[in-house]
Coordinates of C-alpha atoms (C1' of nucleotides) in Angstrom, one line a residue:
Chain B
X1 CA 0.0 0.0 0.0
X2 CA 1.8 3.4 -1.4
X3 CA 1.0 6.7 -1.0
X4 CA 2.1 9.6 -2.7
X5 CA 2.2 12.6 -1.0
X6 CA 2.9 14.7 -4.4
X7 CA -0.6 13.7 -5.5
X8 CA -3.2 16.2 -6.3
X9 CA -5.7 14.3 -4.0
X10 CA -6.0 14.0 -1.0
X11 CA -4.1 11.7 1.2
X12 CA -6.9 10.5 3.5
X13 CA -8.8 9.6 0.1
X14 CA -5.4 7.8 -1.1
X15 CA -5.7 5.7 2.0
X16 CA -9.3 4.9 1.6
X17 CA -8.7 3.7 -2.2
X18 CA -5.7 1.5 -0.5
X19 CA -7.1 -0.2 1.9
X20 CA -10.6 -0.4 -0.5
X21 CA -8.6 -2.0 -3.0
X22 CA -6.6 -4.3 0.2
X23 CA -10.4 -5.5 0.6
X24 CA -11.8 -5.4 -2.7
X25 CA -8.8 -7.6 -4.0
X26 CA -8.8 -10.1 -0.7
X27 CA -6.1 -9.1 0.7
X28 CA -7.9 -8.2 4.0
X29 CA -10.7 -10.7 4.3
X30 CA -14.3 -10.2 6.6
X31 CA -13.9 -9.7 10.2
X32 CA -9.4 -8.8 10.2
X33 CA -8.4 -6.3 12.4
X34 CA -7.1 -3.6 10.8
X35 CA -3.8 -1.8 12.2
X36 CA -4.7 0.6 15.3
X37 CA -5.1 4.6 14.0
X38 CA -1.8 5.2 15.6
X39 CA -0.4 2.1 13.8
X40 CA -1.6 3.4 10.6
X41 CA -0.6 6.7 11.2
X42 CA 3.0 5.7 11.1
X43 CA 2.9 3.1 8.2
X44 CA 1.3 5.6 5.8
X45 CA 3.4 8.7 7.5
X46 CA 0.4 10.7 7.9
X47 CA -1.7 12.2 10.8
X48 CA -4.2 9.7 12.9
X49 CA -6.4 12.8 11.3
X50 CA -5.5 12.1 8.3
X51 CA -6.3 8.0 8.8
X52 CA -9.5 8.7 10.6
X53 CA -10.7 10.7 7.4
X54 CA -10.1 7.9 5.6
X55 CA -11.3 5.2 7.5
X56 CA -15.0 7.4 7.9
X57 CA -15.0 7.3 4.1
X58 CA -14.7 3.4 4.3
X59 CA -17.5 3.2 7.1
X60 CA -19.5 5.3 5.1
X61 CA -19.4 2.5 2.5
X62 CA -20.2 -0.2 5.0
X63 CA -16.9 -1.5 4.0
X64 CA -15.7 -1.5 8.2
X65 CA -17.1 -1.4 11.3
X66 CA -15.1 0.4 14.1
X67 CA -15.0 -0.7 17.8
X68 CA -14.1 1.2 20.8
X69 CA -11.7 0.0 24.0
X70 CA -8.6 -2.2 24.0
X71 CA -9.0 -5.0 21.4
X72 CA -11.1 -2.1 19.2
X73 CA -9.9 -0.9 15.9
X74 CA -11.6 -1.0 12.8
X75 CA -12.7 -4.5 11.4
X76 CA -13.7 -5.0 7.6
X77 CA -17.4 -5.3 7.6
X78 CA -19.3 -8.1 5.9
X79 CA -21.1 -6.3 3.3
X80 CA -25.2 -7.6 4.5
X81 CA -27.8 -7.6 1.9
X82 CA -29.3 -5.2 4.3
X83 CA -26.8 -2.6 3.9
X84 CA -26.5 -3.0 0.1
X85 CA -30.1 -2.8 0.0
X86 CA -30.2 0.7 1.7
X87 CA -27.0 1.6 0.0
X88 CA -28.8 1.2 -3.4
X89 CA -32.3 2.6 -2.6
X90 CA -30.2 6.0 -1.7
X91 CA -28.3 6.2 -4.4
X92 CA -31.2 5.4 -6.7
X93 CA -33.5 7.6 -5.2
X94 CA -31.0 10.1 -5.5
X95 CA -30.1 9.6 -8.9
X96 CA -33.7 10.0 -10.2
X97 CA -34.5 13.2 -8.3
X98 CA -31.2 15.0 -9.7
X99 CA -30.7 13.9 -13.1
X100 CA -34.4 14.7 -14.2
X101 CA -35.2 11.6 -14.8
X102 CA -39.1 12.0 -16.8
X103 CA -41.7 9.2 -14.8
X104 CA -41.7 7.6 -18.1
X105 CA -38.2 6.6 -18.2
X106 CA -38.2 5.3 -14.5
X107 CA -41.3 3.6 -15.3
X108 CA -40.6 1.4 -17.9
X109 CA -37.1 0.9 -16.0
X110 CA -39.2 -0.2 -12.8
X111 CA -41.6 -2.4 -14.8
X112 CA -39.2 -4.5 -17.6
X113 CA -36.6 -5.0 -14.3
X114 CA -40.0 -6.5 -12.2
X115 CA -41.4 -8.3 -15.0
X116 CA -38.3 -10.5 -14.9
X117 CA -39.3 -11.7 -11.9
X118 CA -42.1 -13.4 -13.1
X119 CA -41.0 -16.8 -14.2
X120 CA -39.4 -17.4 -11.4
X121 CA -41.2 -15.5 -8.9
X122 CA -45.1 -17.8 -10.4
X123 CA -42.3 -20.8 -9.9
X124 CA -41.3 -20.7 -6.5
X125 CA -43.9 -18.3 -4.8
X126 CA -44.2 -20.0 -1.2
X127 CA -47.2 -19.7 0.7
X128 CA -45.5 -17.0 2.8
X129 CA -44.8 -14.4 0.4
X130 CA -48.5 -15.0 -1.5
X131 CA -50.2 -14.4 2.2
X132 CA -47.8 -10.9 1.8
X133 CA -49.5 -9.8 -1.4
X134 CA -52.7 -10.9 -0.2
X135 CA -52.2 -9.3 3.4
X136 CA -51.0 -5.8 1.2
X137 CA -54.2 -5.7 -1.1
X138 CA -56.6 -6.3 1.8
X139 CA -55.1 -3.1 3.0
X140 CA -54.9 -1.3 0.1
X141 CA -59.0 -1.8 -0.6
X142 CA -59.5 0.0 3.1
X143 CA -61.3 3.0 2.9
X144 CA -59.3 5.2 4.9
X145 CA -55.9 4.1 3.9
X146 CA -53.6 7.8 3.5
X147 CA -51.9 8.2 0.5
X148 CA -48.8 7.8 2.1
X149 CA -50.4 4.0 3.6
X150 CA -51.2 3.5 0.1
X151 CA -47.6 3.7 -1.4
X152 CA -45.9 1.8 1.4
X153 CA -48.4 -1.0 0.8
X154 CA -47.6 -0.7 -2.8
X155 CA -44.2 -1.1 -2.0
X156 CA -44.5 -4.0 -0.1
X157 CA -46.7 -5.4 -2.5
X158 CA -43.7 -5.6 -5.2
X159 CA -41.8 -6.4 -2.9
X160 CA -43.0 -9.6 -1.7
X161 CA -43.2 -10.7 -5.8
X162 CA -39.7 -10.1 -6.1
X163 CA -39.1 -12.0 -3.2
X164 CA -41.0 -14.6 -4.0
X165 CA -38.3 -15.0 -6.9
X166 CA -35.8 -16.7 -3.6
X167 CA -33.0 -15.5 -5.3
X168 CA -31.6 -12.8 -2.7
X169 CA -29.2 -10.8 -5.5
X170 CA -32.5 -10.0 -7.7
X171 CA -34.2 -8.9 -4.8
X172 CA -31.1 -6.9 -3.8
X173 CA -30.8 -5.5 -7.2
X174 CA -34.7 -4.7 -7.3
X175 CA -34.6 -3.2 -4.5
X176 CA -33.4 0.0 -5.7
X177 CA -36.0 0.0 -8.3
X178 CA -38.9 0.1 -6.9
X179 CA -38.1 1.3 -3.7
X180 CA -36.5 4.3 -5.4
X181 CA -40.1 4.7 -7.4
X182 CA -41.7 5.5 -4.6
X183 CA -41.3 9.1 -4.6
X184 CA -42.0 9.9 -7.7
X185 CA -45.0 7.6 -7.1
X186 CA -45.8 10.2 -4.4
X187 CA -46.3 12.4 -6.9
X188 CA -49.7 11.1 -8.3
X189 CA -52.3 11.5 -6.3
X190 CA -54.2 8.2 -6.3
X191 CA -58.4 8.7 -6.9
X192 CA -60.1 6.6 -5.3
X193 CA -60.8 5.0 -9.0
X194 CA -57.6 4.6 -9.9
X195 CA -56.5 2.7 -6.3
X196 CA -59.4 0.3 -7.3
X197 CA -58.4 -0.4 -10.6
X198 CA -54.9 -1.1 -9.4
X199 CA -56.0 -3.6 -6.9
X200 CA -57.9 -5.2 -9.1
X201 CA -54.7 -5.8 -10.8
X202 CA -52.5 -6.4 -7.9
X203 CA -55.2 -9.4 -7.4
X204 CA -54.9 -10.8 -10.6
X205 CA -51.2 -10.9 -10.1
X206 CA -51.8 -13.1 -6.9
X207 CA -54.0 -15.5 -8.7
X208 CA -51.1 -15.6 -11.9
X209 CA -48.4 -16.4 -8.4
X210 CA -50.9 -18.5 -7.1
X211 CA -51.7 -20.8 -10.0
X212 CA -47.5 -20.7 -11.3
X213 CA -48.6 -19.0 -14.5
X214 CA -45.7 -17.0 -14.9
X215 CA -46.7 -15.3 -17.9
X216 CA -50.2 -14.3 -16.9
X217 CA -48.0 -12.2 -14.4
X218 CA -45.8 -10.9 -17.3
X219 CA -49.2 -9.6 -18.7
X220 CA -51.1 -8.3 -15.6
X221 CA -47.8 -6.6 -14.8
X222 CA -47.5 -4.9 -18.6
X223 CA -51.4 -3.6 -17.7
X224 CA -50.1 -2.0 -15.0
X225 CA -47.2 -0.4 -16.3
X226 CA -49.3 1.2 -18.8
X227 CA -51.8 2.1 -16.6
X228 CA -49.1 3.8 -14.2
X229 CA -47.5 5.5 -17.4
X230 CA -51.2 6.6 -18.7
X231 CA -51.5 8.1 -15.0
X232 CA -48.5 9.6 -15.1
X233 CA -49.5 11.8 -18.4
X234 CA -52.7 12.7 -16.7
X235 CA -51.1 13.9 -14.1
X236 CA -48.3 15.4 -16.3
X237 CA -51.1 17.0 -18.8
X238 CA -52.9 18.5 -15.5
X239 CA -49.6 20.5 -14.3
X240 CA -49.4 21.9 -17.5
X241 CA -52.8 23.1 -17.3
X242 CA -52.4 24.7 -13.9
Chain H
X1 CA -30.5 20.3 11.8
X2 CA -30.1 18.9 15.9
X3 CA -27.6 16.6 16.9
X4 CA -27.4 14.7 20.6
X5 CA -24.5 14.9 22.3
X6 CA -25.4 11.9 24.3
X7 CA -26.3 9.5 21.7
X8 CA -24.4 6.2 21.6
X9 CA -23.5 7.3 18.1
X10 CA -20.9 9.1 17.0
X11 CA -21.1 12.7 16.3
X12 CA -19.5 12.5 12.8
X13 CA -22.3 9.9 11.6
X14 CA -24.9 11.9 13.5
X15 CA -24.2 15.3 11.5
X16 CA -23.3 13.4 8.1
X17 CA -27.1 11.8 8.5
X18 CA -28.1 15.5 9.3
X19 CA -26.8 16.4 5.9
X20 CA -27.9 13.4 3.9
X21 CA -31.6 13.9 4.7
X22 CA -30.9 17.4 4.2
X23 CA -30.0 16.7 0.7
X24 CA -32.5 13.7 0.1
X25 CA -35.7 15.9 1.3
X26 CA -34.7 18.3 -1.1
X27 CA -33.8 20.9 1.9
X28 CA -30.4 21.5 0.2
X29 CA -30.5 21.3 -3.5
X30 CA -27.4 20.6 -6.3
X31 CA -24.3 22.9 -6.9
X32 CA -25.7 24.7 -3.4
X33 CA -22.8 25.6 -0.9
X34 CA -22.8 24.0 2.9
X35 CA -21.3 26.1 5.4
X36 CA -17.6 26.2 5.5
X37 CA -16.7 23.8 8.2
X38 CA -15.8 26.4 10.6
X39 CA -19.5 27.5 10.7
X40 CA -21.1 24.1 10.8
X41 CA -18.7 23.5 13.7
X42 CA -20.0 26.2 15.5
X43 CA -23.6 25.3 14.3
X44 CA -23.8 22.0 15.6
X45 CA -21.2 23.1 18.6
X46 CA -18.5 20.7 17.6
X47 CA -15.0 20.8 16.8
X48 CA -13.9 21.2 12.9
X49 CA -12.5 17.7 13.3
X50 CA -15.7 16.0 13.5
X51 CA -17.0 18.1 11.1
X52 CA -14.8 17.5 8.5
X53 CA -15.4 13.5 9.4
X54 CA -19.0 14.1 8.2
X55 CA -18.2 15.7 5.3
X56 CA -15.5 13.1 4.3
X57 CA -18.6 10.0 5.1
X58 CA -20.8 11.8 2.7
X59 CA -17.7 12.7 0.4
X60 CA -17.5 8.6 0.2
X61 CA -21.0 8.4 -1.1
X62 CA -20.3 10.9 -4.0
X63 CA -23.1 13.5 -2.2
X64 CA -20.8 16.3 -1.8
X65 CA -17.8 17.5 -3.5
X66 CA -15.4 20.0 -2.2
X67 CA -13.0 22.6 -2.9
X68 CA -10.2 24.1 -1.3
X69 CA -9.3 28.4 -1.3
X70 CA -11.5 31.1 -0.8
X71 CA -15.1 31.0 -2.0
X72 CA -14.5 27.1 -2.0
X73 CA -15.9 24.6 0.4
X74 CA -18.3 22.0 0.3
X75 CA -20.8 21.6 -2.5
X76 CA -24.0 19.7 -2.8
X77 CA -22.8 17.0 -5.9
X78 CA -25.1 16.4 -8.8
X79 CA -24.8 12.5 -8.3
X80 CA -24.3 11.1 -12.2
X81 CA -25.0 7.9 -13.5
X82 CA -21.1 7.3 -14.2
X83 CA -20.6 7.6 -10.5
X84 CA -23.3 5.5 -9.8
X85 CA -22.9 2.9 -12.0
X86 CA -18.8 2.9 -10.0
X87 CA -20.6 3.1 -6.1
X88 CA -23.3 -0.2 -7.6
X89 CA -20.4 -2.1 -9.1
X90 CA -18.3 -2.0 -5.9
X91 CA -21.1 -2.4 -3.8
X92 CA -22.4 -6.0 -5.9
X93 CA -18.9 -7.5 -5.9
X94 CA -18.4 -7.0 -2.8
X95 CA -21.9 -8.7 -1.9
X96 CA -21.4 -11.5 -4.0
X97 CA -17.7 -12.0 -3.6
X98 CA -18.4 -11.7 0.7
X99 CA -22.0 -13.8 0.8
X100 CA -20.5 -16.8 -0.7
X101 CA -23.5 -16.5 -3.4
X102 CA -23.8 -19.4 -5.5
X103 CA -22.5 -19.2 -9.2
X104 CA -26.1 -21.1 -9.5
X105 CA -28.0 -18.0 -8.2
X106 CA -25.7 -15.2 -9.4
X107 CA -26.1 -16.4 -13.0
X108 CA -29.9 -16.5 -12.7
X109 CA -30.3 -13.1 -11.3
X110 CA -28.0 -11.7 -14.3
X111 CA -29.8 -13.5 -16.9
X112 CA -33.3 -12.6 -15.7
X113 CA -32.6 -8.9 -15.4
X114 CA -31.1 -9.0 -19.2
X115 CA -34.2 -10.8 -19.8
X116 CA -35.8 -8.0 -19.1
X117 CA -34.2 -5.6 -21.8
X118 CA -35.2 -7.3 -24.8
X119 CA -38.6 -6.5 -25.8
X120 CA -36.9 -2.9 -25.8
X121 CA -33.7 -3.4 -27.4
X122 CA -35.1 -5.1 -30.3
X123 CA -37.5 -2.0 -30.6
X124 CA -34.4 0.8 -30.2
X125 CA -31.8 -0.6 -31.0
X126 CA -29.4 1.5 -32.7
X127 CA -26.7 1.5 -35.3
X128 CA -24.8 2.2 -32.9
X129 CA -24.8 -0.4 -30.5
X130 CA -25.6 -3.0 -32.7
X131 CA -22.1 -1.8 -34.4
X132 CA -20.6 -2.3 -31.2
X133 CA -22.0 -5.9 -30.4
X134 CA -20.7 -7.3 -33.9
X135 CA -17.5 -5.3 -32.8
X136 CA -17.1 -7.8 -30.2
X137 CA -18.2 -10.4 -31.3
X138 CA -15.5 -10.3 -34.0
X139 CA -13.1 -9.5 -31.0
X140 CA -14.1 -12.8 -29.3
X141 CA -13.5 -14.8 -32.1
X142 CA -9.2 -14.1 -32.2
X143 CA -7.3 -17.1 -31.6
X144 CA -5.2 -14.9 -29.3
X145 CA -7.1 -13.5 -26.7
X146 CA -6.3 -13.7 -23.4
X147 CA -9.1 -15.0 -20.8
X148 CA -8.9 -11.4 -19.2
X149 CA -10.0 -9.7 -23.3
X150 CA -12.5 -12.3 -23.6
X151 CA -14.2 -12.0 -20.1
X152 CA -13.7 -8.0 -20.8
X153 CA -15.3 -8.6 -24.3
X154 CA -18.1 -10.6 -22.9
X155 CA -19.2 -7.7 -20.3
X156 CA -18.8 -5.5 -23.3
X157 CA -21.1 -6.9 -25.6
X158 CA -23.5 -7.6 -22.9
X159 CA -23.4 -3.6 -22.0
X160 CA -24.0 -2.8 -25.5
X161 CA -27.6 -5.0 -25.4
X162 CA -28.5 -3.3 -22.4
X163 CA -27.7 0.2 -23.0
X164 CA -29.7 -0.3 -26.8
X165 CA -32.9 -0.2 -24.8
X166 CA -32.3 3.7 -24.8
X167 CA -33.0 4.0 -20.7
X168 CA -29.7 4.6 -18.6
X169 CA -32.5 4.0 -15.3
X170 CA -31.9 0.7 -16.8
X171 CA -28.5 0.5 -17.9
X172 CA -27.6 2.0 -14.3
X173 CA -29.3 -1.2 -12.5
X174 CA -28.0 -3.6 -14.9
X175 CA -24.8 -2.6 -14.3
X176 CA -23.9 -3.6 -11.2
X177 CA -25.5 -7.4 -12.1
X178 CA -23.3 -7.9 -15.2
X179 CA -19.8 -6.1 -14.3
X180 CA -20.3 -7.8 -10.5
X181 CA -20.4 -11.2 -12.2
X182 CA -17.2 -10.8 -13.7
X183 CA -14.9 -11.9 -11.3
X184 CA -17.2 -15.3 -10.9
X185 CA -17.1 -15.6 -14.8
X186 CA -13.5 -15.3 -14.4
X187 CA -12.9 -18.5 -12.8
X188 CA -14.1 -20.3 -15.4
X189 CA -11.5 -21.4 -17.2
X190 CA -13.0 -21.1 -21.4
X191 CA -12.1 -23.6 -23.3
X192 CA -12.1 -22.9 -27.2
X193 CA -14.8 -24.6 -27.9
X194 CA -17.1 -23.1 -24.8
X195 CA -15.7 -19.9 -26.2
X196 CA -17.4 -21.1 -29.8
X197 CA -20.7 -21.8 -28.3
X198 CA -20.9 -18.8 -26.9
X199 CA -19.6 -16.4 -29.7
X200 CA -22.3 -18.3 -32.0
X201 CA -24.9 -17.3 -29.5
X202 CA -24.3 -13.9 -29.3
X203 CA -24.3 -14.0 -33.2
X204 CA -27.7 -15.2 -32.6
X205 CA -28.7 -12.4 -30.5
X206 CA -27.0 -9.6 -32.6
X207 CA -29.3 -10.8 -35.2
X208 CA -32.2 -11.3 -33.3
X209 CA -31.4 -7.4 -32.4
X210 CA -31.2 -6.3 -35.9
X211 CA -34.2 -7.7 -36.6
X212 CA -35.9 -6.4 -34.1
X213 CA -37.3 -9.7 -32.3
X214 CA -37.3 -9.4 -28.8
X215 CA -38.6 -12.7 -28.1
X216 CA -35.9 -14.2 -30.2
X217 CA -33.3 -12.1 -27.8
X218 CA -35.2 -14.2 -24.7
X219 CA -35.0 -17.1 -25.9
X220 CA -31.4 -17.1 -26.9
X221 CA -30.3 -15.6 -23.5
X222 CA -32.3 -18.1 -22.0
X223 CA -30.0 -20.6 -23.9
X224 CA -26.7 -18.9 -22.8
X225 CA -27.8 -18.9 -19.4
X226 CA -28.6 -22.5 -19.5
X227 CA -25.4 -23.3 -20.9
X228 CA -23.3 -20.7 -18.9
X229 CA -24.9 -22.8 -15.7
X230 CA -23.7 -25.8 -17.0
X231 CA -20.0 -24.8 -17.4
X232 CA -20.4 -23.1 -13.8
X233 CA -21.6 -27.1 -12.5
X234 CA -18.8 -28.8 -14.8
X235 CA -16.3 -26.0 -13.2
X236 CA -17.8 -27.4 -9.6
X237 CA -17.9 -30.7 -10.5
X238 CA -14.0 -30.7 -11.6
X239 CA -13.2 -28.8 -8.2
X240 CA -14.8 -31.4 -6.2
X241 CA -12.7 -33.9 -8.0
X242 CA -9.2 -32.6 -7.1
Chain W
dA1 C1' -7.2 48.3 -20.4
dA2 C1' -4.4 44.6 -19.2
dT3 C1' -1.5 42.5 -16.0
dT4 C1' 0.4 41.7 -11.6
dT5 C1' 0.2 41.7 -6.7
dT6 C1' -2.0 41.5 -2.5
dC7 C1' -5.2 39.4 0.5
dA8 C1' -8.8 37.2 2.9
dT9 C1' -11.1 32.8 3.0
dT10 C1' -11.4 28.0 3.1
dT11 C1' -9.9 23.3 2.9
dG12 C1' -6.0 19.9 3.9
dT13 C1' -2.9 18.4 7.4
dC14 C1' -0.4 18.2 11.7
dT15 C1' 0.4 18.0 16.8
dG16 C1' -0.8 17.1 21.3
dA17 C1' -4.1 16.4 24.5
dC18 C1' -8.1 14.5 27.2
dG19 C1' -12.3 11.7 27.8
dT20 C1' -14.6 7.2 27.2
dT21 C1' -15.1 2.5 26.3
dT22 C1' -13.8 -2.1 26.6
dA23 C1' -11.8 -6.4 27.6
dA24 C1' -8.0 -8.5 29.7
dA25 C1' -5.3 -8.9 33.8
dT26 C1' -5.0 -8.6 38.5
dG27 C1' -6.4 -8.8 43.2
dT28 C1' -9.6 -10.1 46.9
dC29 C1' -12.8 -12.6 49.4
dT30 C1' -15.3 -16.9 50.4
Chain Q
dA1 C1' -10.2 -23.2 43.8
dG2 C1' -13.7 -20.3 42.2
dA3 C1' -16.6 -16.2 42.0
dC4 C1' -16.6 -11.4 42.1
dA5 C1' -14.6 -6.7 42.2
dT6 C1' -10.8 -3.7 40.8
dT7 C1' -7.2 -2.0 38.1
dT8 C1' -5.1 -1.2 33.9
dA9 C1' -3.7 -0.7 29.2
dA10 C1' -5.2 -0.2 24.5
dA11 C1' -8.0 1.9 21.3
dC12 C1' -11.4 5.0 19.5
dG13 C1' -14.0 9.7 19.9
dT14 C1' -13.5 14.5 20.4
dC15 C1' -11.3 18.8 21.1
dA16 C1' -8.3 23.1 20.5
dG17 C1' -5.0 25.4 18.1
dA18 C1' -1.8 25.9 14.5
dC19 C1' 0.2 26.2 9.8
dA20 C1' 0.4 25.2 4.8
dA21 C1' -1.6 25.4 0.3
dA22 C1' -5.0 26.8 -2.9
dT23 C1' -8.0 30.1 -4.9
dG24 C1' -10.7 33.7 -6.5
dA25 C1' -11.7 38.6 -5.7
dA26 C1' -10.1 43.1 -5.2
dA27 C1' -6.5 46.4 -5.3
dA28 C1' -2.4 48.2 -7.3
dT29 C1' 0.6 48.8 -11.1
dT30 C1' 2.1 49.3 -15.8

DNA sequence: AATTTTCATTTGTCTGACGTTTAAATGTCT
DNA sequence: AGACATTTAAACGTCAGACAAATGAAAATT
């Protein structure tokens, strides 16, 4: 691990890029004890400033965990699902509110990436993750249900399908996509006509999961994608009106 | 913006979460200035220290980007799909390479996402990329090429199908499934004639593409991933044996 | 008017210090 | 000997103050 000091960049990023690549590469495998700050310090010929900076920038990428007391230090971090999960849905969500990103496009992103799911999800759904869907659209037909109630459920609804799939790295990489959705989902303010029709669709997906016809849900969920897209330009055509 | 002094947590995290939802909610929007760490140390009655190990958490994350001298300081970062498509590739590899994820269930989730681009490639395709998959394709079929080109080739060719469906929502998720399998693809060792099979099916889908059949595209992928599984189970099998 | 110089501001880095946490080592009592 | 309390050393978390380097604006000069 070499630093130059001469470099235009900073040194603490230089050490994070180091020891990210020591991980990245296996060189420092899931749970080793890194070198104490003070240790570090020395071996790079920088501040325990300068190494802090750098290992925050790691921790920030779930890439260690620190530990306080004697026998602390910093330990490289087995990267959960979990984490990537919320690591994704961030940088996804982020990505779509600053780069303009019309409804349209992150629809039909959102809709082809689910409707991948559907072979396998009509395949392997276990009884678990159909009692999900059909626990989420029971409480998306309640009267009352806030618009905010309403897009959580939805969430969860898509969720559970892409879980259904068992395969941990789609859900992980789905994740981002819909979850990421949601707030441009916000956007559209549901009638109470257009929540029934997408129930009624949410149900026949079930009953595709239920009866493993994996391209009925392939169909139900192109409906829905237009439907979504049609209620987008509604929406889209009303602002312009205003 | 409040911070609690007595929180198990540590102060840096604290203020860089401060920030982040600051930036999320829309509170603080692109290219705007933060406070110069001198004033946010006073804000949140800290020292510049911990400050600056905020900054440095959400520096990691590609939300802010700073700049030294007067008038400089920290700025709200426009996050772009290049540096997202980086943080997504990181972030899978690591998952996969730290999970222990099957070959089995790595493959599958690529193969399904691709799935999902073809009814849209075949409709958008452009010179362009299809110039670019017959490009490699022609690459992949040198007697010389090293398993490093031909894996590099491979991820290349599969970039171009995805990024011909016009959508970089898409192309952004897709990346981190197809450049994280690369190391896994990798340790397959190609034989020249497993490196045959494959270059004739990507013919098949580069001509599928220019002909605009998307279910063509399917099916073909769906043959590459049923024969990429079975080198990854005669790679296993072999293993085993020694 | 164009160029150079000055200058204030801000980040990057360093030093040294102190508090807090933590687990191991030690000591004490039964 | 064994259980419990105490000490202690290692390590991180935070702080205060300092200096260097970069940088753009404003002032001075040609």
């Amino acid at each position: 691990m070499k630093i130059d000091p001469k470099s235009k960049t900073d040194l603490s990023a230089q050490i994070a890029k180091a020891i990210r690549d020591a991980i990245v590469s296996g060189a420092l495998i899931v749970d080793e004890r890194l070198p104490s700050e003070a240790e570090m310090s020395e071996q790079f010929e920088v501040s325990r400033a300068t190494v802090r900076e750098a290992l925050k920038r790691l921790a920030a990428q779930s890439l260690i965990r620190t530990q306080r007391g004697a026998f602390g230090g910093a330990f490289v971090n087995r990267l959960s699902f979990e984490e990537a999960y919320g690591q994704q849905i961030t940088t996804s969500t982020l990505l779509l509110s600053m780069n303009a990103v019309s409804f349209e496009t992150a629809c039909e992103a959102r809709f082809a990436l689910e409707r991948a799911c559907a072979p396998l999800a009509a395949e392997r759904r276990s009884a678990d993750h159909l009692a999900t869907m059909r626990a989420e659209i029971f409480r998306q037909t309640q009267p009352g249900l806030s618009d905010e109630g309403w897009c959580a459920s939805d969430v969860a609804f898509h969720r559970a399908l892409v879980d259904a799939t068992g395969n941990p790295v789609l859900s992980y990489q789905l994740a981002g996509a819909v979850e990421a959705m949601q707030p441009l989902m916000n956007m559209i303010t549901f009638t109470a006509r257009s929540r029934e029709r997408i129930v009624a669709l949410h149900e026949q997906i079930a009953d595709h999961c239920d009866a493993g016809d994996g391209t009925g849900i392939e169909a139900t969920l192109g409906d829905l994608a237009a439907y979504t897209r049609a209620l987008g330009q509604e929406m889209a055509a009303k602002r312009r009106a205003t």
